[in-house]
Amino acid sequence: MANENLVKIKVNDNGSLRITGAVELLDAEGNLFEHEESFSLCRCGGSKNKPFCDGTHKSIGFESTPRAKKE
């Protein structure tokens, strides 16, 4: 499934969700968040810039390393 138009979401170990590709990010009311074509979303809950990651996961000891199931 190699498609240059495909949006990629990478779950970073002990960190953020890295989004790469053309995507619209909307709040609960449908308002568009401004962002670059590549950006990170908070997964630890500690960011002061939610929904974006500000690196807080490093200082609070957030740990999560999920893996996709291999067939």
mmCIF file with all atom_site columns, N, CA, C and O in Angstrom, residues 17-63:
data_model
loop_
_atom_site.group_PDB
_atom_site.id
_atom_site.type_symbol
_atom_site.label_atom_id
_atom_site.label_alt_id
_atom_site.label_comp_id
_atom_site.label_asym_id
_atom_site.label_entity_id
_atom_site.label_seq_id
_atom_site.pdbx_PDB_ins_code
_atom_site.Cartn_x
_atom_site.Cartn_y
_atom_site.Cartn_z
_atom_site.occupancy
_atom_site.B_iso_or_equiv
_atom_site.pdbx_formal_charge
_atom_site.auth_seq_id
_atom_site.auth_comp_id
_atom_site.auth_asym_id
_atom_site.auth_atom_id
_atom_site.pdbx_PDB_model_num
ATOM 1   N N  . LEU A 1 17 ? 1.959   10.889 18.903 1.00 0.00 ? 17 LEU A N  1
ATOM 2   C CA . LEU A 1 17 ? 1.526   10.340 17.628 1.00 0.00 ? 17 LEU A CA 1
ATOM 3   C C  . LEU A 1 17 ? 2.046   11.297 16.560 1.00 0.00 ? 17 LEU A C  1
ATOM 4   O O  . LEU A 1 17 ? 1.724   12.487 16.579 1.00 0.00 ? 17 LEU A O  1
ATOM 5   N N  . ARG A 1 18 ? 2.855   10.821 15.638 1.00 0.00 ? 18 ARG A N  1
ATOM 6   C CA . ARG A 1 18 ? 3.426   11.654 14.576 1.00 0.00 ? 18 ARG A CA 1
ATOM 7   C C  . ARG A 1 18 ? 2.566   11.500 13.331 1.00 0.00 ? 18 ARG A C  1
ATOM 8   O O  . ARG A 1 18 ? 2.400   10.398 12.806 1.00 0.00 ? 18 ARG A O  1
ATOM 9   N N  . ILE A 1 19 ? 1.987   12.606 12.870 1.00 0.00 ? 19 ILE A N  1
ATOM 10  C CA . ILE A 1 19 ? 1.115   12.614 11.704 1.00 0.00 ? 19 ILE A CA 1
ATOM 11  C C  . ILE A 1 19 ? 1.889   13.219 10.546 1.00 0.00 ? 19 ILE A C  1
ATOM 12  O O  . ILE A 1 19 ? 2.432   14.318 10.662 1.00 0.00 ? 19 ILE A O  1
ATOM 13  N N  . THR A 1 20 ? 1.913   12.510 9.419  1.00 0.00 ? 20 THR A N  1
ATOM 14  C CA . THR A 1 20 ? 2.601   12.997 8.230  1.00 0.00 ? 20 THR A CA 1
ATOM 15  C C  . THR A 1 20 ? 1.680   12.860 7.040  1.00 0.00 ? 20 THR A C  1
ATOM 16  O O  . THR A 1 20 ? 1.162   11.774 6.774  1.00 0.00 ? 20 THR A O  1
ATOM 17  N N  . GLY A 1 21 ? 1.451   13.959 6.348  1.00 0.00 ? 21 GLY A N  1
ATOM 18  C CA . GLY A 1 21 ? 0.588   13.959 5.168  1.00 0.00 ? 21 GLY A CA 1
ATOM 19  C C  . GLY A 1 21 ? -0.479  15.029 5.278  1.00 0.00 ? 21 GLY A C  1
ATOM 20  O O  . GLY A 1 21 ? -0.663  15.648 6.326  1.00 0.00 ? 21 GLY A O  1
ATOM 21  N N  . ALA A 1 22 ? -1.175  15.222 4.186  1.00 0.00 ? 22 ALA A N  1
ATOM 22  C CA . ALA A 1 22 ? -2.229  16.245 4.134  1.00 0.00 ? 22 ALA A CA 1
ATOM 23  C C  . ALA A 1 22 ? -3.468  15.734 4.858  1.00 0.00 ? 22 ALA A C  1
ATOM 24  O O  . ALA A 1 22 ? -4.104  14.778 4.429  1.00 0.00 ? 22 ALA A O  1
ATOM 25  N N  . VAL A 1 23 ? -3.776  16.371 5.979  1.00 0.00 ? 23 VAL A N  1
ATOM 26  C CA . VAL A 1 23 ? -4.920  15.971 6.789  1.00 0.00 ? 23 VAL A CA 1
ATOM 27  C C  . VAL A 1 23 ? -5.515  17.209 7.451  1.00 0.00 ? 23 VAL A C  1
ATOM 28  O O  . VAL A 1 23 ? -4.814  18.178 7.717  1.00 0.00 ? 23 VAL A O  1
ATOM 29  N N  . GLU A 1 24 ? -6.823  17.186 7.678  1.00 0.00 ? 24 GLU A N  1
ATOM 30  C CA . GLU A 1 24 ? -7.475  18.252 8.428  1.00 0.00 ? 24 GLU A CA 1
ATOM 31  C C  . GLU A 1 24 ? -7.668  17.768 9.851  1.00 0.00 ? 24 GLU A C  1
ATOM 32  O O  . GLU A 1 24 ? -8.154  16.661 10.080 1.00 0.00 ? 24 GLU A O  1
ATOM 33  N N  . LEU A 1 25 ? -7.297  18.590 10.818 1.00 0.00 ? 25 LEU A N  1
ATOM 34  C CA . LEU A 1 25 ? -7.488  18.289 12.231 1.00 0.00 ? 25 LEU A CA 1
ATOM 35  C C  . LEU A 1 25 ? -8.539  19.254 12.765 1.00 0.00 ? 25 LEU A C  1
ATOM 36  O O  . LEU A 1 25 ? -8.344  20.472 12.745 1.00 0.00 ? 25 LEU A O  1
ATOM 37  N N  . LEU A 1 26 ? -9.658  18.697 13.221 1.00 0.00 ? 26 LEU A N  1
ATOM 38  C CA . LEU A 1 26 ? -10.794 19.502 13.654 1.00 0.00 ? 26 LEU A CA 1
ATOM 39  C C  . LEU A 1 26 ? -11.050 19.324 15.142 1.00 0.00 ? 26 LEU A C  1
ATOM 40  O O  . LEU A 1 26 ? -10.849 18.237 15.688 1.00 0.00 ? 26 LEU A O  1
ATOM 41  N N  . ASP A 1 27 ? -11.546 20.386 15.792 1.00 0.00 ? 27 ASP A N  1
ATOM 42  C CA . ASP A 1 27 ? -11.974 20.258 17.184 1.00 0.00 ? 27 ASP A CA 1
ATOM 43  C C  . ASP A 1 27 ? -13.404 19.708 17.211 1.00 0.00 ? 27 ASP A C  1
ATOM 44  O O  . ASP A 1 27 ? -13.994 19.422 16.163 1.00 0.00 ? 27 ASP A O  1
ATOM 45  N N  . ALA A 1 28 ? -13.972 19.560 18.405 1.00 0.00 ? 28 ALA A N  1
ATOM 46  C CA . ALA A 1 28 ? -15.303 18.972 18.558 1.00 0.00 ? 28 ALA A CA 1
ATOM 47  C C  . ALA A 1 28 ? -16.410 19.782 17.885 1.00 0.00 ? 28 ALA A C  1
ATOM 48  O O  . ALA A 1 28 ? -17.472 19.246 17.568 1.00 0.00 ? 28 ALA A O  1
ATOM 49  N N  . GLU A 1 29 ? -16.149 21.068 17.633 1.00 0.00 ? 29 GLU A N  1
ATOM 50  C CA . GLU A 1 29 ? -17.144 21.921 16.979 1.00 0.00 ? 29 GLU A CA 1
ATOM 51  C C  . GLU A 1 29 ? -16.912 22.033 15.477 1.00 0.00 ? 29 GLU A C  1
ATOM 52  O O  . GLU A 1 29 ? -17.617 22.769 14.793 1.00 0.00 ? 29 GLU A O  1
ATOM 53  N N  . GLY A 1 30 ? -15.905 21.347 14.962 1.00 0.00 ? 30 GLY A N  1
ATOM 54  C CA . GLY A 1 30 ? -15.622 21.371 13.540 1.00 0.00 ? 30 GLY A CA 1
ATOM 55  C C  . GLY A 1 30 ? -14.670 22.468 13.106 1.00 0.00 ? 30 GLY A C  1
ATOM 56  O O  . GLY A 1 30 ? -14.476 22.684 11.914 1.00 0.00 ? 30 GLY A O  1
ATOM 57  N N  . ASN A 1 31 ? -14.061 23.160 14.062 1.00 0.00 ? 31 ASN A N  1
ATOM 58  C CA . ASN A 1 31 ? -13.092 24.213 13.747 1.00 0.00 ? 31 ASN A CA 1
ATOM 59  C C  . ASN A 1 31 ? -11.740 23.592 13.423 1.00 0.00 ? 31 ASN A C  1
ATOM 60  O O  . ASN A 1 31 ? -11.297 22.660 14.094 1.00 0.00 ? 31 ASN A O  1
ATOM 61  N N  . LEU A 1 32 ? -11.089 24.128 12.426 1.00 0.00 ? 32 LEU A N  1
ATOM 62  C CA . LEU A 1 32 ? -9.829  23.596 11.941 1.00 0.00 ? 32 LEU A CA 1
ATOM 63  C C  . LEU A 1 32 ? -8.645  24.091 12.776 1.00 0.00 ? 32 LEU A C  1
ATOM 64  O O  . LEU A 1 32 ? -8.502  25.283 13.026 1.00 0.00 ? 32 LEU A O  1
ATOM 65  N N  . PHE A 1 33 ? -7.808  23.160 13.243 1.00 0.00 ? 33 PHE A N  1
ATOM 66  C CA . PHE A 1 33 ? -6.546  23.515 13.883 1.00 0.00 ? 33 PHE A CA 1
ATOM 67  C C  . PHE A 1 33 ? -5.530  23.796 12.792 1.00 0.00 ? 33 PHE A C  1
ATOM 68  O O  . PHE A 1 33 ? -5.441  23.040 11.820 1.00 0.00 ? 33 PHE A O  1
ATOM 69  N N  . GLU A 1 34 ? -4.751  24.856 12.943 1.00 0.00 ? 34 GLU A N  1
ATOM 70  C CA . GLU A 1 34 ? -3.665  25.137 12.007 1.00 0.00 ? 34 GLU A CA 1
ATOM 71  C C  . GLU A 1 34 ? -2.473  24.275 12.379 1.00 0.00 ? 34 GLU A C  1
ATOM 72  O O  . GLU A 1 34 ? -2.139  24.131 13.553 1.00 0.00 ? 34 GLU A O  1
ATOM 73  N N  . HIS A 1 35 ? -1.830  23.683 11.357 1.00 0.00 ? 35 HIS A N  1
ATOM 74  C CA . HIS A 1 35 ? -0.670  22.830 11.591 1.00 0.00 ? 35 HIS A CA 1
ATOM 75  C C  . HIS A 1 35 ? 0.114   22.672 10.301 1.00 0.00 ? 35 HIS A C  1
ATOM 76  O O  . HIS A 1 35 ? -0.371  22.989 9.218  1.00 0.00 ? 35 HIS A O  1
ATOM 77  N N  . GLU A 1 36 ? 1.317   22.169 10.430 1.00 0.00 ? 36 GLU A N  1
ATOM 78  C CA . GLU A 1 36 ? 2.164   21.879 9.276  1.00 0.00 ? 36 GLU A CA 1
ATOM 79  C C  . GLU A 1 36 ? 1.719   20.547 8.670  1.00 0.00 ? 36 GLU A C  1
ATOM 80  O O  . GLU A 1 36 ? 0.843   19.872 9.209  1.00 0.00 ? 36 GLU A O  1
ATOM 81  N N  . GLU A 1 37 ? 2.361   20.133 7.567  1.00 0.00 ? 37 GLU A N  1
ATOM 82  C CA . GLU A 1 37 ? 2.006   18.850 6.958  1.00 0.00 ? 37 GLU A CA 1
ATOM 83  C C  . GLU A 1 37 ? 2.491   17.676 7.803  1.00 0.00 ? 37 GLU A C  1
ATOM 84  O O  . GLU A 1 37 ? 1.984   16.571 7.697  1.00 0.00 ? 37 GLU A O  1
ATOM 85  N N  . SER A 1 38 ? 3.446   17.919 8.682  1.00 0.00 ? 38 SER A N  1
ATOM 86  C CA . SER A 1 38 ? 3.922   16.908 9.611  1.00 0.00 ? 38 SER A CA 1
ATOM 87  C C  . SER A 1 38 ? 3.874   17.515 11.013 1.00 0.00 ? 38 SER A C  1
ATOM 88  O O  . SER A 1 38 ? 4.415   18.596 11.236 1.00 0.00 ? 38 SER A O  1
ATOM 89  N N  . PHE A 1 39 ? 3.195   16.834 11.939 1.00 0.00 ? 39 PHE A N  1
ATOM 90  C CA . PHE A 1 39 ? 3.038   17.360 13.293 1.00 0.00 ? 39 PHE A CA 1
ATOM 91  C C  . PHE A 1 39 ? 2.817   16.211 14.260 1.00 0.00 ? 39 PHE A C  1
ATOM 92  O O  . PHE A 1 39 ? 2.559   15.082 13.856 1.00 0.00 ? 39 PHE A O  1
ATOM 93  N N  . SER A 1 40 ? 2.915   16.493 15.555 1.00 0.00 ? 40 SER A N  1
ATOM 94  C CA . SER A 1 40 ? 2.752   15.475 16.589 1.00 0.00 ? 40 SER A CA 1
ATOM 95  C C  . SER A 1 40 ? 1.591   15.816 17.507 1.00 0.00 ? 40 SER A C  1
ATOM 96  O O  . SER A 1 40 ? 1.426   16.966 17.920 1.00 0.00 ? 40 SER A O  1
ATOM 97  N N  . LEU A 1 41 ? 0.817   14.785 17.849 1.00 0.00 ? 41 LEU A N  1
ATOM 98  C CA . LEU A 1 41 ? -0.290  14.925 18.780 1.00 0.00 ? 41 LEU A CA 1
ATOM 99  C C  . LEU A 1 41 ? 0.089   14.312 20.124 1.00 0.00 ? 41 LEU A C  1
ATOM 100 O O  . LEU A 1 41 ? 0.764   13.280 20.184 1.00 0.00 ? 41 LEU A O  1
ATOM 101 N N  . CYS A 1 42 ? -0.362  14.960 21.192 1.00 0.00 ? 42 CYS A N  1
ATOM 102 C CA . CYS A 1 42 ? -0.083  14.507 22.549 1.00 0.00 ? 42 CYS A CA 1
ATOM 103 C C  . CYS A 1 42 ? -0.773  13.168 22.820 1.00 0.00 ? 42 CYS A C  1
ATOM 104 O O  . CYS A 1 42 ? -1.929  12.973 22.464 1.00 0.00 ? 42 CYS A O  1
ATOM 105 N N  . ARG A 1 43 ? -0.039  12.289 23.464 1.00 0.00 ? 43 ARG A N  1
ATOM 106 C CA . ARG A 1 43 ? -0.582  11.001 23.885 1.00 0.00 ? 43 ARG A CA 1
ATOM 107 C C  . ARG A 1 43 ? -0.512  10.837 25.400 1.00 0.00 ? 43 ARG A C  1
ATOM 108 O O  . ARG A 1 43 ? -1.208  10.003 25.978 1.00 0.00 ? 43 ARG A O  1
ATOM 109 N N  . CYS A 1 44 ? 0.297   11.658 26.069 1.00 0.00 ? 44 CYS A N  1
ATOM 110 C CA . CYS A 1 44 ? 0.499   11.501 27.509 1.00 0.00 ? 44 CYS A CA 1
ATOM 111 C C  . CYS A 1 44 ? -0.514  12.281 28.336 1.00 0.00 ? 44 CYS A C  1
ATOM 112 O O  . CYS A 1 44 ? -0.687  12.014 29.518 1.00 0.00 ? 44 CYS A O  1
ATOM 113 N N  . GLY A 1 45 ? -1.152  13.273 27.737 1.00 0.00 ? 45 GLY A N  1
ATOM 114 C CA . GLY A 1 45 ? -2.121  14.100 28.456 1.00 0.00 ? 45 GLY A CA 1
ATOM 115 C C  . GLY A 1 45 ? -1.526  15.294 29.167 1.00 0.00 ? 45 GLY A C  1
ATOM 116 O O  . GLY A 1 45 ? -2.238  16.101 29.741 1.00 0.00 ? 45 GLY A O  1
ATOM 117 N N  . GLY A 1 46 ? -0.203  15.436 29.136 1.00 0.00 ? 46 GLY A N  1
ATOM 118 C CA . GLY A 1 46 ? 0.455   16.498 29.886 1.00 0.00 ? 46 GLY A CA 1
ATOM 119 C C  . GLY A 1 46 ? 0.793   17.755 29.108 1.00 0.00 ? 46 GLY A C  1
ATOM 120 O O  . GLY A 1 46 ? 1.237   18.735 29.689 1.00 0.00 ? 46 GLY A O  1
ATOM 121 N N  . SER A 1 47 ? 0.587   17.753 27.800 1.00 0.00 ? 47 SER A N  1
ATOM 122 C CA . SER A 1 47 ? 0.955   18.900 26.977 1.00 0.00 ? 47 SER A CA 1
ATOM 123 C C  . SER A 1 47 ? 0.184   20.149 27.385 1.00 0.00 ? 47 SER A C  1
ATOM 124 O O  . SER A 1 47 ? -1.009  20.092 27.683 1.00 0.00 ? 47 SER A O  1
ATOM 125 N N  . LYS A 1 48 ? 0.865   21.270 27.367 1.00 0.00 ? 48 LYS A N  1
ATOM 126 C CA . LYS A 1 48 ? 0.206   22.555 27.606 1.00 0.00 ? 48 LYS A CA 1
ATOM 127 C C  . LYS A 1 48 ? -0.265  23.164 26.287 1.00 0.00 ? 48 LYS A C  1
ATOM 128 O O  . LYS A 1 48 ? -0.775  24.280 26.267 1.00 0.00 ? 48 LYS A O  1
ATOM 129 N N  . ASN A 1 49 ? -0.086  22.432 25.196 1.00 0.00 ? 49 ASN A N  1
ATOM 130 C CA . ASN A 1 49 ? -0.464  22.899 23.863 1.00 0.00 ? 49 ASN A CA 1
ATOM 131 C C  . ASN A 1 49 ? -1.361  21.860 23.175 1.00 0.00 ? 49 ASN A C  1
ATOM 132 O O  . ASN A 1 49 ? -1.221  21.599 21.994 1.00 0.00 ? 49 ASN A O  1
ATOM 133 N N  . LYS A 1 50 ? -2.255  21.241 23.945 1.00 0.00 ? 50 LYS A N  1
ATOM 134 C CA . LYS A 1 50 ? -3.126  20.200 23.396 1.00 0.00 ? 50 LYS A CA 1
ATOM 135 C C  . LYS A 1 50 ? -3.947  20.735 22.225 1.00 0.00 ? 50 LYS A C  1
ATOM 136 O O  . LYS A 1 50 ? -4.347  21.883 22.255 1.00 0.00 ? 50 LYS A O  1
ATOM 137 N N  . PRO A 1 51 ? -4.177  19.962 21.209 1.00 0.00 ? 51 PRO A N  1
ATOM 138 C CA . PRO A 1 51 ? -3.918  18.535 21.116 1.00 0.00 ? 51 PRO A CA 1
ATOM 139 C C  . PRO A 1 51 ? -2.492  18.206 20.665 1.00 0.00 ? 51 PRO A C  1
ATOM 140 O O  . PRO A 1 51 ? -2.149  17.045 20.487 1.00 0.00 ? 51 PRO A O  1
ATOM 141 N N  . PHE A 1 52 ? -1.661  19.228 20.494 1.00 0.00 ? 52 PHE A N  1
ATOM 142 C CA . PHE A 1 52 ? -0.314  19.016 19.984 1.00 0.00 ? 52 PHE A CA 1
ATOM 143 C C  . PHE A 1 52 ? 0.651   18.638 21.106 1.00 0.00 ? 52 PHE A C  1
ATOM 144 O O  . PHE A 1 52 ? 0.468   19.025 22.256 1.00 0.00 ? 52 PHE A O  1
ATOM 145 N N  . CYS A 1 53 ? 1.670   17.892 20.741 1.00 0.00 ? 53 CYS A N  1
ATOM 146 C CA . CYS A 1 53 ? 2.704   17.486 21.685 1.00 0.00 ? 53 CYS A CA 1
ATOM 147 C C  . CYS A 1 53 ? 3.671   18.651 21.915 1.00 0.00 ? 53 CYS A C  1
ATOM 148 O O  . CYS A 1 53 ? 4.070   19.324 20.971 1.00 0.00 ? 53 CYS A O  1
ATOM 149 N N  . ASP A 1 54 ? 4.042   18.863 23.181 1.00 0.00 ? 54 ASP A N  1
ATOM 150 C CA . ASP A 1 54 ? 5.053   19.882 23.497 1.00 0.00 ? 54 ASP A CA 1
ATOM 151 C C  . ASP A 1 54 ? 6.293   19.265 24.160 1.00 0.00 ? 54 ASP A C  1
ATOM 152 O O  . ASP A 1 54 ? 7.142   19.966 24.678 1.00 0.00 ? 54 ASP A O  1
ATOM 153 N N  . GLY A 1 55 ? 6.370   17.931 24.149 1.00 0.00 ? 55 GLY A N  1
ATOM 154 C CA . GLY A 1 55 ? 7.528   17.240 24.709 1.00 0.00 ? 55 GLY A CA 1
ATOM 155 C C  . GLY A 1 55 ? 7.423   16.927 26.190 1.00 0.00 ? 55 GLY A C  1
ATOM 156 O O  . GLY A 1 55 ? 8.351   16.372 26.770 1.00 0.00 ? 55 GLY A O  1
ATOM 157 N N  . THR A 1 56 ? 6.306   17.256 26.819 1.00 0.00 ? 56 THR A N  1
ATOM 158 C CA . THR A 1 56 ? 6.139   17.025 28.250 1.00 0.00 ? 56 THR A CA 1
ATOM 159 C C  . THR A 1 56 ? 6.304   15.552 28.621 1.00 0.00 ? 56 THR A C  1
ATOM 160 O O  . THR A 1 56 ? 6.760   15.242 29.726 1.00 0.00 ? 56 THR A O  1
ATOM 161 N N  . HIS A 1 57 ? 5.979   14.652 27.708 1.00 0.00 ? 57 HIS A N  1
ATOM 162 C CA . HIS A 1 57 ? 6.084   13.213 28.004 1.00 0.00 ? 57 HIS A CA 1
ATOM 163 C C  . HIS A 1 57 ? 7.479   12.827 28.498 1.00 0.00 ? 57 HIS A C  1
ATOM 164 O O  . HIS A 1 57 ? 7.622   11.914 29.297 1.00 0.00 ? 57 HIS A O  1
ATOM 165 N N  . LYS A 1 58 ? 8.487   13.559 28.045 1.00 0.00 ? 58 LYS A N  1
ATOM 166 C CA . LYS A 1 58 ? 9.872   13.262 28.450 1.00 0.00 ? 58 LYS A CA 1
ATOM 167 C C  . LYS A 1 58 ? 10.092  13.563 29.933 1.00 0.00 ? 58 LYS A C  1
ATOM 168 O O  . LYS A 1 58 ? 10.794  12.834 30.617 1.00 0.00 ? 58 LYS A O  1
ATOM 169 N N  . SER A 1 59 ? 9.484   14.638 30.429 1.00 0.00 ? 59 SER A N  1
ATOM 170 C CA . SER A 1 59 ? 9.735   15.050 31.817 1.00 0.00 ? 59 SER A CA 1
ATOM 171 C C  . SER A 1 59 ? 8.800   14.394 32.829 1.00 0.00 ? 59 SER A C  1
ATOM 172 O O  . SER A 1 59 ? 9.077   14.426 34.027 1.00 0.00 ? 59 SER A O  1
ATOM 173 N N  . ILE A 1 60 ? 7.699   13.791 32.369 1.00 0.00 ? 60 ILE A N  1
ATOM 174 C CA . ILE A 1 60 ? 6.775   13.163 33.323 1.00 0.00 ? 60 ILE A CA 1
ATOM 175 C C  . ILE A 1 60 ? 6.900   11.643 33.351 1.00 0.00 ? 60 ILE A C  1
ATOM 176 O O  . ILE A 1 60 ? 6.161   10.971 34.064 1.00 0.00 ? 60 ILE A O  1
ATOM 177 N N  . GLY A 1 61 ? 7.820   11.110 32.560 1.00 0.00 ? 61 GLY A N  1
ATOM 178 C CA . GLY A 1 61 ? 8.047   9.668  32.577 1.00 0.00 ? 61 GLY A CA 1
ATOM 179 C C  . GLY A 1 61 ? 6.973   8.848  31.900 1.00 0.00 ? 61 GLY A C  1
ATOM 180 O O  . GLY A 1 61 ? 6.731   7.700  32.281 1.00 0.00 ? 61 GLY A O  1
ATOM 181 N N  . PHE A 1 62 ? 6.311   9.412  30.907 1.00 0.00 ? 62 PHE A N  1
ATOM 182 C CA . PHE A 1 62 ? 5.273   8.681  30.173 1.00 0.00 ? 62 PHE A CA 1
ATOM 183 C C  . PHE A 1 62 ? 5.872   7.442  29.524 1.00 0.00 ? 62 PHE A C  1
ATOM 184 O O  . PHE A 1 62 ? 6.910   7.507  28.879 1.00 0.00 ? 62 PHE A O  1
ATOM 185 N N  . GLU A 1 63 ? 5.205   6.302  29.710 1.00 0.00 ? 63 GLU A N  1
ATOM 186 C CA . GLU A 1 63 ? 5.676   5.053  29.118 1.00 0.00 ? 63 GLU A CA 1
ATOM 187 C C  . GLU A 1 63 ? 4.543   4.353  28.401 1.00 0.00 ? 63 GLU A C  1
ATOM 188 O O  . GLU A 1 63 ? 3.495   4.084  28.992 1.00 0.00 ? 63 GLU A O  1
#
